[in-house]
């Protein structure tokens, strides 16, 4: 991007396309539009930043999915090279470490929807990053053959068919806590849906016998955080009643 004109050139292009609010004041004492006025735009002929008229794909790689797995929503990071839909059989892990060992022991097969739960805001606690699981999946050559869903989160370095921020999280009894090995899960970035092929009656039966596992912190700052933190669907804020 630097060779193509650096971030200011990208900002100038976005401003020209009406995608940037130019009248906002900046730390220079001038507006964004004034700051960009005399700066050069993108280098002619460059092929790094595609024009909005001919994007690489119709939508961005981040999609918000809802369904019986995530009634409050989830965040799918799907570029399209992995496909736009996945249907597979659930294999559940109640922590990141168990999943890592299963992949290392070659216990995860193609066609699996890997479920890593109890890694959400309260269960983690703090919604830890699931970079290691996605890296292990890629290293095992399963990147195009499995999907991963979690109530944890992902970073910019993660890739594959991955869905995070599943809400409500497992620690509070969200549907992700009720998924069992062998359940069929369907995910679609096109319809923005993530569903489990289990009836509402069966899920209610499972919920009735479900019990939350012990909290991973029972005192100190982390315990205070667990008590205060809201769902990921509400931004994991801690200052709302």
PDB file of C-alpha atoms in Angstrom:
ATOM      1  CA  UNK A   1       0.000   0.000   0.000  1.00  0.00           C
ATOM      2  CA  UNK A   2       2.881   2.364   0.763  1.00  0.00           C
ATOM      3  CA  UNK A   3       4.187   2.001  -2.792  1.00  0.00           C
ATOM      4  CA  UNK A   4       0.711   2.674  -4.176  1.00  0.00           C
ATOM      5  CA  UNK A   5       0.508   6.035  -2.421  1.00  0.00           C
ATOM      6  CA  UNK A   6       0.319   5.147   1.273  1.00  0.00           C
ATOM      7  CA  UNK A   7      -2.795   5.370   3.517  1.00  0.00           C
ATOM      8  CA  UNK A   8      -3.490   9.057   2.696  1.00  0.00           C
ATOM      9  CA  UNK A   9      -3.917   8.089  -0.966  1.00  0.00           C
ATOM     10  CA  UNK A  10      -6.412   5.396   0.037  1.00  0.00           C
ATOM     11  CA  UNK A  11      -8.236   7.915   2.214  1.00  0.00           C
ATOM     12  CA  UNK A  12      -8.370  10.366  -0.673  1.00  0.00           C
ATOM     13  CA  UNK A  13      -9.883   7.699  -2.917  1.00  0.00           C
ATOM     14  CA  UNK A  14     -12.483   6.807  -0.290  1.00  0.00           C
ATOM     15  CA  UNK A  15     -13.329  10.492   0.088  1.00  0.00           C
ATOM     16  CA  UNK A  16     -13.781  10.865  -3.668  1.00  0.00           C
ATOM     17  CA  UNK A  17     -16.121   7.855  -3.661  1.00  0.00           C
ATOM     18  CA  UNK A  18     -18.218   9.326  -0.854  1.00  0.00           C
ATOM     19  CA  UNK A  19     -17.158   6.641   1.612  1.00  0.00           C
ATOM     20  CA  UNK A  20     -15.312   8.933   4.027  1.00  0.00           C
ATOM     21  CA  UNK A  21     -16.775  11.845   5.972  1.00  0.00           C
ATOM     22  CA  UNK A  22     -14.497  14.695   4.981  1.00  0.00           C
ATOM     23  CA  UNK A  23     -15.782  17.431   7.298  1.00  0.00           C
ATOM     24  CA  UNK A  24     -14.556  15.803  10.505  1.00  0.00           C
ATOM     25  CA  UNK A  25     -11.951  17.801  12.383  1.00  0.00           C
ATOM     26  CA  UNK A  26      -8.545  16.172  12.941  1.00  0.00           C
ATOM     27  CA  UNK A  27      -5.595  16.790  15.282  1.00  0.00           C
ATOM     28  CA  UNK A  28      -4.053  19.079  12.649  1.00  0.00           C
ATOM     29  CA  UNK A  29      -6.845  21.581  13.244  1.00  0.00           C
ATOM     30  CA  UNK A  30      -8.093  20.935   9.712  1.00  0.00           C
ATOM     31  CA  UNK A  31     -10.774  18.608   8.410  1.00  0.00           C
ATOM     32  CA  UNK A  32      -9.985  15.283   6.769  1.00  0.00           C
ATOM     33  CA  UNK A  33     -10.856  16.792   3.385  1.00  0.00           C
ATOM     34  CA  UNK A  34      -8.522  19.739   3.954  1.00  0.00           C
ATOM     35  CA  UNK A  35      -5.681  17.437   4.982  1.00  0.00           C
ATOM     36  CA  UNK A  36      -6.068  15.371   1.832  1.00  0.00           C
ATOM     37  CA  UNK A  37      -6.706  18.196  -0.626  1.00  0.00           C
ATOM     38  CA  UNK A  38      -3.138  18.697  -1.853  1.00  0.00           C
ATOM     39  CA  UNK A  39      -1.880  15.143  -1.395  1.00  0.00           C
ATOM     40  CA  UNK A  40      -1.421  12.779  -4.366  1.00  0.00           C
ATOM     41  CA  UNK A  41      -3.950  10.037  -4.947  1.00  0.00           C
ATOM     42  CA  UNK A  42      -3.333   6.396  -5.771  1.00  0.00           C
ATOM     43  CA  UNK A  43      -0.669   5.753  -8.394  1.00  0.00           C
ATOM     44  CA  UNK A  44      -2.221   5.308 -11.827  1.00  0.00           C
ATOM     45  CA  UNK A  45      -2.315   1.715 -13.007  1.00  0.00           C
ATOM     46  CA  UNK A  46      -1.705   0.165  -9.582  1.00  0.00           C
ATOM     47  CA  UNK A  47      -3.450  -3.167  -8.992  1.00  0.00           C
ATOM     48  CA  UNK A  48      -3.337  -3.455  -5.216  1.00  0.00           C
ATOM     49  CA  UNK A  49      -6.317  -1.308  -4.250  1.00  0.00           C
ATOM     50  CA  UNK A  50      -9.244  -2.333  -6.435  1.00  0.00           C
ATOM     51  CA  UNK A  51     -11.824   0.295  -7.440  1.00  0.00           C
ATOM     52  CA  UNK A  52     -15.242   0.068  -5.804  1.00  0.00           C
ATOM     53  CA  UNK A  53     -16.752  -0.481  -9.249  1.00  0.00           C
ATOM     54  CA  UNK A  54     -14.858  -3.773  -9.697  1.00  0.00           C
ATOM     55  CA  UNK A  55     -14.262  -5.301  -6.250  1.00  0.00           C
ATOM     56  CA  UNK A  56     -12.544  -8.650  -5.751  1.00  0.00           C
ATOM     57  CA  UNK A  57     -15.814  -9.989  -4.295  1.00  0.00           C
ATOM     58  CA  UNK A  58     -19.302  -8.627  -3.727  1.00  0.00           C
ATOM     59  CA  UNK A  59     -19.126  -8.604   0.061  1.00  0.00           C
ATOM     60  CA  UNK A  60     -16.499  -8.244   2.749  1.00  0.00           C
ATOM     61  CA  UNK A  61     -15.073 -11.281   4.488  1.00  0.00           C
ATOM     62  CA  UNK A  62     -16.783 -10.504   7.801  1.00  0.00           C
ATOM     63  CA  UNK A  63     -20.406 -11.620   8.059  1.00  0.00           C
ATOM     64  CA  UNK A  64     -22.762 -11.668  11.046  1.00  0.00           C
ATOM     65  CA  UNK A  65     -24.544 -15.007  11.273  1.00  0.00           C
ATOM     66  CA  UNK A  66     -27.646 -15.832  13.310  1.00  0.00           C
ATOM     67  CA  UNK A  67     -29.499 -19.066  13.936  1.00  0.00           C
ATOM     68  CA  UNK A  68     -30.183 -21.809  16.426  1.00  0.00           C
ATOM     69  CA  UNK A  69     -26.482 -22.029  17.286  1.00  0.00           C
ATOM     70  CA  UNK A  70     -26.152 -18.271  17.800  1.00  0.00           C
ATOM     71  CA  UNK A  71     -29.474 -16.533  18.567  1.00  0.00           C
ATOM     72  CA  UNK A  72     -27.626 -13.336  19.548  1.00  0.00           C
ATOM     73  CA  UNK A  73     -25.286 -13.569  16.583  1.00  0.00           C
ATOM     74  CA  UNK A  74     -21.778 -14.657  15.662  1.00  0.00           C
ATOM     75  CA  UNK A  75     -18.954 -13.284  13.522  1.00  0.00           C
ATOM     76  CA  UNK A  76     -17.886 -15.284  10.483  1.00  0.00           C
ATOM     77  CA  UNK A  77     -14.513 -14.604   8.950  1.00  0.00           C
ATOM     78  CA  UNK A  78     -14.938 -16.179   5.522  1.00  0.00           C
ATOM     79  CA  UNK A  79     -12.995 -14.826   2.562  1.00  0.00           C
ATOM     80  CA  UNK A  80     -14.684 -17.080   0.034  1.00  0.00           C
ATOM     81  CA  UNK A  81     -11.652 -19.141  -0.927  1.00  0.00           C
ATOM     82  CA  UNK A  82     -12.822 -21.699   1.648  1.00  0.00           C
ATOM     83  CA  UNK A  83     -16.288 -21.693   0.105  1.00  0.00           C
ATOM     84  CA  UNK A  84     -19.364 -19.831   1.328  1.00  0.00           C
ATOM     85  CA  UNK A  85     -21.147 -22.698   3.064  1.00  0.00           C
ATOM     86  CA  UNK A  86     -20.244 -25.691   5.194  1.00  0.00           C
ATOM     87  CA  UNK A  87     -22.242 -28.569   6.584  1.00  0.00           C
ATOM     88  CA  UNK A  88     -20.688 -31.100   8.888  1.00  0.00           C
ATOM     89  CA  UNK A  89     -20.797 -33.167  12.039  1.00  0.00           C
ATOM     90  CA  UNK A  90     -19.980 -31.540  15.373  1.00  0.00           C
ATOM     91  CA  UNK A  91     -16.970 -32.526  17.436  1.00  0.00           C
ATOM     92  CA  UNK A  92     -17.028 -30.652  20.736  1.00  0.00           C
ATOM     93  CA  UNK A  93     -14.218 -29.457  22.978  1.00  0.00           C
ATOM     94  CA  UNK A  94     -14.717 -27.623  26.250  1.00  0.00           C
ATOM     95  CA  UNK A  95     -11.383 -25.797  25.963  1.00  0.00           C
ATOM     96  CA  UNK A  96      -8.829 -24.822  23.340  1.00  0.00           C
ATOM     97  CA  UNK A  97      -6.160 -27.186  24.678  1.00  0.00           C
ATOM     98  CA  UNK A  98      -8.316 -30.309  24.237  1.00  0.00           C
ATOM     99  CA  UNK A  99      -8.919 -29.406  20.614  1.00  0.00           C
ATOM    100  CA  UNK A 100      -5.223 -28.863  19.934  1.00  0.00           C
ATOM    101  CA  UNK A 101      -4.377 -32.295  21.325  1.00  0.00           C
ATOM    102  CA  UNK A 102      -7.135 -33.947  19.283  1.00  0.00           C
ATOM    103  CA  UNK A 103      -5.767 -32.506  16.039  1.00  0.00           C
ATOM    104  CA  UNK A 104      -2.216 -33.494  16.985  1.00  0.00           C
ATOM    105  CA  UNK A 105      -3.472 -37.031  17.701  1.00  0.00           C
ATOM    106  CA  UNK A 106      -5.259 -37.079  14.318  1.00  0.00           C
ATOM    107  CA  UNK A 107      -8.655 -37.462  15.962  1.00  0.00           C
ATOM    108  CA  UNK A 108     -10.266 -34.690  13.883  1.00  0.00           C
ATOM    109  CA  UNK A 109     -11.490 -35.854  10.487  1.00  0.00           C
ATOM    110  CA  UNK A 110     -12.600 -34.129   7.307  1.00  0.00           C
ATOM    111  CA  UNK A 111     -16.198 -32.948   7.321  1.00  0.00           C
ATOM    112  CA  UNK A 112     -16.075 -31.968  10.980  1.00  0.00           C
ATOM    113  CA  UNK A 113     -17.457 -28.795  12.525  1.00  0.00           C
ATOM    114  CA  UNK A 114     -15.058 -28.237  15.414  1.00  0.00           C
ATOM    115  CA  UNK A 115     -16.767 -26.640  18.415  1.00  0.00           C
ATOM    116  CA  UNK A 116     -14.532 -24.924  20.981  1.00  0.00           C
ATOM    117  CA  UNK A 117     -16.613 -23.573  23.851  1.00  0.00           C
ATOM    118  CA  UNK A 118     -16.333 -22.085  27.329  1.00  0.00           C
ATOM    119  CA  UNK A 119     -13.876 -19.569  25.854  1.00  0.00           C
ATOM    120  CA  UNK A 120     -16.276 -16.607  25.832  1.00  0.00           C
ATOM    121  CA  UNK A 121     -16.257 -13.383  27.885  1.00  0.00           C
ATOM    122  CA  UNK A 122     -17.242 -15.174  31.103  1.00  0.00           C
ATOM    123  CA  UNK A 123     -16.003 -18.661  30.289  1.00  0.00           C
ATOM    124  CA  UNK A 124     -12.525 -17.733  29.052  1.00  0.00           C
ATOM    125  CA  UNK A 125     -12.590 -15.487  30.891  1.00  0.00           C
ATOM    126  CA  UNK A 126     -11.954 -12.561  28.624  1.00  0.00           C
ATOM    127  CA  UNK A 127     -12.677 -14.211  25.281  1.00  0.00           C
ATOM    128  CA  UNK A 128      -9.179 -15.515  24.431  1.00  0.00           C
ATOM    129  CA  UNK A 129      -7.917 -15.520  20.873  1.00  0.00           C
ATOM    130  CA  UNK A 130      -8.231 -18.784  18.934  1.00  0.00           C
ATOM    131  CA  UNK A 131      -5.172 -18.295  16.698  1.00  0.00           C
ATOM    132  CA  UNK A 132      -3.480 -21.549  17.744  1.00  0.00           C
ATOM    133  CA  UNK A 133      -6.457 -23.761  16.794  1.00  0.00           C
ATOM    134  CA  UNK A 134      -6.695 -22.263  13.311  1.00  0.00           C
ATOM    135  CA  UNK A 135      -2.933 -22.579  12.847  1.00  0.00           C
ATOM    136  CA  UNK A 136      -3.025 -26.238  13.877  1.00  0.00           C
ATOM    137  CA  UNK A 137      -5.921 -26.892  11.487  1.00  0.00           C
ATOM    138  CA  UNK A 138      -3.944 -25.413   8.619  1.00  0.00           C
ATOM    139  CA  UNK A 139      -0.809 -27.280   9.616  1.00  0.00           C
ATOM    140  CA  UNK A 140      -2.737 -30.558   9.618  1.00  0.00           C
ATOM    141  CA  UNK A 141      -3.944 -29.904   6.074  1.00  0.00           C
ATOM    142  CA  UNK A 142      -7.573 -29.578   7.148  1.00  0.00           C
ATOM    143  CA  UNK A 143      -8.086 -25.934   6.211  1.00  0.00           C
ATOM    144  CA  UNK A 144     -10.535 -26.688   3.398  1.00  0.00           C
ATOM    145  CA  UNK A 145     -12.175 -29.680   5.038  1.00  0.00           C
ATOM    146  CA  UNK A 146     -13.351 -28.544   8.489  1.00  0.00           C
ATOM    147  CA  UNK A 147     -15.119 -25.555  10.006  1.00  0.00           C
ATOM    148  CA  UNK A 148     -14.461 -24.081  13.444  1.00  0.00           C
ATOM    149  CA  UNK A 149     -17.027 -22.358  15.640  1.00  0.00           C
ATOM    150  CA  UNK A 150     -16.307 -20.889  19.051  1.00  0.00           C
ATOM    151  CA  UNK A 151     -17.534 -18.448  21.650  1.00  0.00           C
ATOM    152  CA  UNK A 152     -13.959 -17.172  21.730  1.00  0.00           C
ATOM    153  CA  UNK A 153     -12.519 -14.716  19.227  1.00  0.00           C
ATOM    154  CA  UNK A 154     -10.120 -14.568  16.297  1.00  0.00           C
ATOM    155  CA  UNK A 155      -7.362 -12.196  15.247  1.00  0.00           C
ATOM    156  CA  UNK A 156      -6.441 -10.860  11.845  1.00  0.00           C
ATOM    157  CA  UNK A 157      -3.917 -13.673  11.499  1.00  0.00           C
ATOM    158  CA  UNK A 158      -6.518 -16.435  11.636  1.00  0.00           C
ATOM    159  CA  UNK A 159      -7.834 -18.006   8.458  1.00  0.00           C
ATOM    160  CA  UNK A 160     -10.013 -20.882   7.368  1.00  0.00           C
ATOM    161  CA  UNK A 161     -13.770 -21.450   7.643  1.00  0.00           C
ATOM    162  CA  UNK A 162     -14.115 -19.912  11.086  1.00  0.00           C
ATOM    163  CA  UNK A 163     -16.946 -18.422  13.136  1.00  0.00           C
ATOM    164  CA  UNK A 164     -16.302 -16.737  16.474  1.00  0.00           C
ATOM    165  CA  UNK A 165     -18.136 -14.572  19.008  1.00  0.00           C
ATOM    166  CA  UNK A 166     -20.955 -17.162  19.141  1.00  0.00           C
ATOM    167  CA  UNK A 167     -23.540 -15.677  21.488  1.00  0.00           C
ATOM    168  CA  UNK A 168     -24.899 -16.443  24.006  1.00  0.00           C
ATOM    169  CA  UNK A 169     -21.694 -18.104  25.167  1.00  0.00           C
ATOM    170  CA  UNK A 170     -21.468 -21.589  26.647  1.00  0.00           C
ATOM    171  CA  UNK A 171     -20.787 -20.436  30.206  1.00  0.00           C
ATOM    172  CA  UNK A 172     -24.279 -18.925  30.459  1.00  0.00           C
ATOM    173  CA  UNK A 173     -25.968 -21.885  28.807  1.00  0.00           C
ATOM    174  CA  UNK A 174     -26.116 -20.651  25.230  1.00  0.00           C
ATOM    175  CA  UNK A 175     -26.964 -23.215  22.520  1.00  0.00           C
ATOM    176  CA  UNK A 176     -23.261 -23.785  21.837  1.00  0.00           C
ATOM    177  CA  UNK A 177     -23.105 -25.439  25.280  1.00  0.00           C
ATOM    178  CA  UNK A 178     -25.852 -27.872  24.258  1.00  0.00           C
ATOM    179  CA  UNK A 179     -24.257 -29.149  21.059  1.00  0.00           C
ATOM    180  CA  UNK A 180     -23.259 -32.799  21.233  1.00  0.00           C
ATOM    181  CA  UNK A 181     -20.776 -34.823  19.218  1.00  0.00           C
ATOM    182  CA  UNK A 182     -22.516 -36.068  16.080  1.00  0.00           C
ATOM    183  CA  UNK A 183     -24.994 -33.203  15.729  1.00  0.00           C
ATOM    184  CA  UNK A 184     -25.223 -31.807  12.202  1.00  0.00           C
ATOM    185  CA  UNK A 185     -24.401 -28.108  11.866  1.00  0.00           C
ATOM    186  CA  UNK A 186     -25.042 -25.974   8.791  1.00  0.00           C
ATOM    187  CA  UNK A 187     -23.255 -22.673   8.145  1.00  0.00           C
ATOM    188  CA  UNK A 188     -23.904 -20.274   5.269  1.00  0.00           C
ATOM    189  CA  UNK A 189     -22.264 -16.936   4.598  1.00  0.00           C
ATOM    190  CA  UNK A 190     -24.778 -16.326   1.811  1.00  0.00           C
ATOM    191  CA  UNK A 191     -27.873 -16.608   3.988  1.00  0.00           C
ATOM    192  CA  UNK A 192     -25.931 -15.520   7.097  1.00  0.00           C
ATOM    193  CA  UNK A 193     -27.180 -18.499   9.059  1.00  0.00           C
ATOM    194  CA  UNK A 194     -25.662 -20.954  11.522  1.00  0.00           C
ATOM    195  CA  UNK A 195     -28.008 -23.722  12.605  1.00  0.00           C
ATOM    196  CA  UNK A 196     -27.992 -27.068  14.370  1.00  0.00           C
ATOM    197  CA  UNK A 197     -30.163 -29.885  13.034  1.00  0.00           C
ATOM    198  CA  UNK A 198     -31.710 -30.569  16.436  1.00  0.00           C
ATOM    199  CA  UNK A 199     -35.296 -29.812  17.400  1.00  0.00           C
ATOM    200  CA  UNK A 200     -36.212 -27.075  19.848  1.00  0.00           C
ATOM    201  CA  UNK A 201     -37.701 -29.727  22.120  1.00  0.00           C
ATOM    202  CA  UNK A 202     -34.447 -31.682  22.203  1.00  0.00           C
ATOM    203  CA  UNK A 203     -32.430 -28.524  22.915  1.00  0.00           C
ATOM    204  CA  UNK A 204     -34.817 -27.683  25.757  1.00  0.00           C
ATOM    205  CA  UNK A 205     -34.339 -31.182  27.165  1.00  0.00           C
ATOM    206  CA  UNK A 206     -30.577 -30.778  27.045  1.00  0.00           C
ATOM    207  CA  UNK A 207     -30.798 -27.344  28.651  1.00  0.00           C
ATOM    208  CA  UNK A 208     -32.815 -28.766  31.537  1.00  0.00           C
ATOM    209  CA  UNK A 209     -29.977 -31.113  32.537  1.00  0.00           C
ATOM    210  CA  UNK A 210     -27.093 -28.775  31.680  1.00  0.00           C
ATOM    211  CA  UNK A 211     -25.019 -27.307  34.490  1.00  0.00           C
ATOM    212  CA  UNK A 212     -22.414 -24.581  34.139  1.00  0.00           C
ATOM    213  CA  UNK A 213     -18.835 -25.662  34.800  1.00  0.00           C
ATOM    214  CA  UNK A 214     -16.917 -23.956  37.621  1.00  0.00           C
ATOM    215  CA  UNK A 215     -15.653 -20.474  36.817  1.00  0.00           C
ATOM    216  CA  UNK A 216     -11.962 -20.319  35.938  1.00  0.00           C
ATOM    217  CA  UNK A 217     -11.485 -17.427  38.359  1.00  0.00           C
ATOM    218  CA  UNK A 218     -13.245 -17.104  41.715  1.00  0.00           C
ATOM    219  CA  UNK A 219     -11.576 -14.025  43.159  1.00  0.00           C
ATOM    220  CA  UNK A 220      -9.656 -10.920  42.188  1.00  0.00           C
ATOM    221  CA  UNK A 221      -9.900  -8.830  39.049  1.00  0.00           C
ATOM    222  CA  UNK A 222     -10.829 -11.685  36.712  1.00  0.00           C
ATOM    223  CA  UNK A 223     -13.714 -12.744  38.968  1.00  0.00           C
ATOM    224  CA  UNK A 224     -14.933  -9.160  39.087  1.00  0.00           C
ATOM    225  CA  UNK A 225     -14.718  -9.044  35.284  1.00  0.00           C
ATOM    226  CA  UNK A 226     -16.752 -12.265  34.960  1.00  0.00           C
ATOM    227  CA  UNK A 227     -19.482 -10.798  37.159  1.00  0.00           C
ATOM    228  CA  UNK A 228     -19.704  -7.570  35.167  1.00  0.00           C
ATOM    229  CA  UNK A 229     -19.035  -8.463  31.538  1.00  0.00           C
ATOM    230  CA  UNK A 230     -21.884  -8.451  29.044  1.00  0.00           C
ATOM    231  CA  UNK A 231     -22.369 -10.777  26.086  1.00  0.00           C
ATOM    232  CA  UNK A 232     -20.067 -10.453  23.084  1.00  0.00           C
ATOM    233  CA  UNK A 233     -23.168  -9.401  21.135  1.00  0.00           C
ATOM    234  CA  UNK A 234     -23.195  -6.297  23.364  1.00  0.00           C
ATOM    235  CA  UNK A 235     -19.503  -5.604  23.041  1.00  0.00           C
ATOM    236  CA  UNK A 236     -18.325  -7.325  26.247  1.00  0.00           C
ATOM    237  CA  UNK A 237     -18.831  -4.040  28.083  1.00  0.00           C
ATOM    238  CA  UNK A 238     -18.442  -4.016  31.857  1.00  0.00           C
ATOM    239  CA  UNK A 239     -20.045  -0.697  32.806  1.00  0.00           C
ATOM    240  CA  UNK A 240     -23.730  -1.437  32.177  1.00  0.00           C
ATOM    241  CA  UNK A 241     -26.166  -2.751  34.765  1.00  0.00           C
TER     242      UNK A 241
END
